[in-house]
Amino acid sequence: MRLNTSILALSLAAALPGCSEADKSQQTNTVGWFLDHRDDLAVAIKVCRDNPGELGKTPNCINANEARNKITIQEMKDALK
């Protein structure tokens, strides 16, 4: 799993900066998708944090951050049970 995550990180990092806006929209994942794919979420969060000036406002980074926020809220609710 770690190897797949590393490969995804490298391909995501290499693909996003050189893409046209049309290509970026095709690569956007939904919040729900990120919730179902936690390893990919971790990679996306890292890529977005490594280059926030260029990637921070992209739909993929916004969706990844929103998914992370939802997970954090759910974990807090679970801890209070």
Tab-separated table of C-alpha atoms in Angstrom:
chain	number	residue	atom	x	y	z
A	1	MET	CA	0.000	0.000	0.000
A	2	ARG	CA	2.820	2.407	0.811
A	3	LEU	CA	4.351	1.925	-2.665
A	4	ASN	CA	1.015	2.687	-4.353
A	5	THR	CA	0.654	5.818	-2.233
A	6	SER	CA	4.156	6.972	-3.165
A	7	ILE	CA	3.496	6.398	-6.839
A	8	LEU	CA	0.200	8.284	-6.612
A	9	ALA	CA	1.895	11.193	-4.828
A	10	LEU	CA	4.570	11.441	-7.483
A	11	SER	CA	2.124	11.256	-10.360
A	12	LEU	CA	-0.274	13.735	-8.720
A	13	ALA	CA	2.545	16.165	-7.969
A	14	ALA	CA	3.917	15.830	-11.487
A	15	ALA	CA	0.559	16.056	-13.217
A	16	LEU	CA	-1.121	18.987	-11.491
A	17	PRO	CA	1.322	21.832	-12.101
A	18	GLY	CA	1.597	21.138	-15.838
A	19	CYS	CA	-2.094	20.587	-16.498
A	20	SER	CA	-4.436	22.961	-18.217
A	21	GLU	CA	-7.534	24.011	-16.277
A	22	ALA	CA	-9.633	21.544	-18.309
A	23	ASP	CA	-7.352	18.654	-17.324
A	24	LYS	CA	-7.482	19.621	-13.636
A	25	SER	CA	-11.275	19.471	-13.603
A	26	GLN	CA	-11.160	15.899	-14.923
A	27	GLN	CA	-8.862	14.865	-12.066
A	28	THR	CA	-11.004	16.310	-9.282
A	29	ASN	CA	-12.256	13.864	-6.668
A	30	THR	CA	-15.321	14.497	-4.550
A	31	VAL	CA	-15.368	14.781	-0.769
A	32	GLY	CA	-17.184	11.444	-0.641
A	33	TRP	CA	-14.535	9.809	-2.804
A	34	PHE	CA	-11.811	11.027	-0.451
A	35	LEU	CA	-13.784	9.703	2.533
A	36	ASP	CA	-13.816	6.275	0.881
A	37	HIS	CA	-10.118	6.409	-0.123
A	38	ARG	CA	-8.229	7.455	3.002
A	39	ASP	CA	-4.753	6.633	1.647
A	40	ASP	CA	-5.357	8.831	-1.394
A	41	LEU	CA	-6.732	11.538	0.889
A	42	ALA	CA	-3.504	11.540	2.900
A	43	VAL	CA	-1.481	11.863	-0.303
A	44	ALA	CA	-3.646	14.700	-1.610
A	45	ILE	CA	-3.419	16.579	1.700
A	46	LYS	CA	0.377	16.262	1.635
A	47	VAL	CA	0.630	17.426	-1.980
A	48	CYS	CA	-1.678	20.381	-1.275
A	49	ARG	CA	0.254	21.372	1.870
A	50	ASP	CA	3.589	21.104	0.067
A	51	ASN	CA	2.499	23.703	-2.506
A	52	PRO	CA	-0.385	25.742	-1.050
A	53	GLY	CA	0.302	28.796	-3.180
A	54	GLU	CA	-0.249	26.936	-6.419
A	55	LEU	CA	-2.566	24.093	-5.385
A	56	GLY	CA	-4.359	25.274	-2.240
A	57	LYS	CA	-7.358	26.723	-4.075
A	58	THR	CA	-7.794	23.883	-6.568
A	59	PRO	CA	-11.018	21.869	-6.331
A	60	ASN	CA	-9.100	18.705	-5.440
A	61	CYS	CA	-7.331	20.379	-2.508
A	62	ILE	CA	-10.543	22.028	-1.314
A	63	ASN	CA	-12.356	18.674	-1.429
A	64	ALA	CA	-9.489	16.864	0.294
A	65	ASN	CA	-9.425	19.445	3.091
A	66	GLU	CA	-13.189	19.231	3.514
A	67	ALA	CA	-12.995	15.429	3.740
A	68	ARG	CA	-10.240	15.720	6.345
A	69	ASN	CA	-12.411	18.169	8.323
A	70	LYS	CA	-15.362	15.754	8.222
A	71	ILE	CA	-13.154	12.910	9.439
A	72	THR	CA	-11.810	15.046	12.282
A	73	ILE	CA	-15.320	16.036	13.377
A	74	GLN	CA	-16.495	12.421	13.277
A	75	GLU	CA	-13.481	11.275	15.292
A	76	MET	CA	-14.213	13.959	17.897
A	77	LYS	CA	-17.864	12.856	18.108
A	78	ASP	CA	-16.797	9.218	18.459
A	79	ALA	CA	-14.368	10.131	21.242
A	80	LEU	CA	-17.147	11.805	23.219
A	81	LYS	CA	-19.404	8.747	23.161
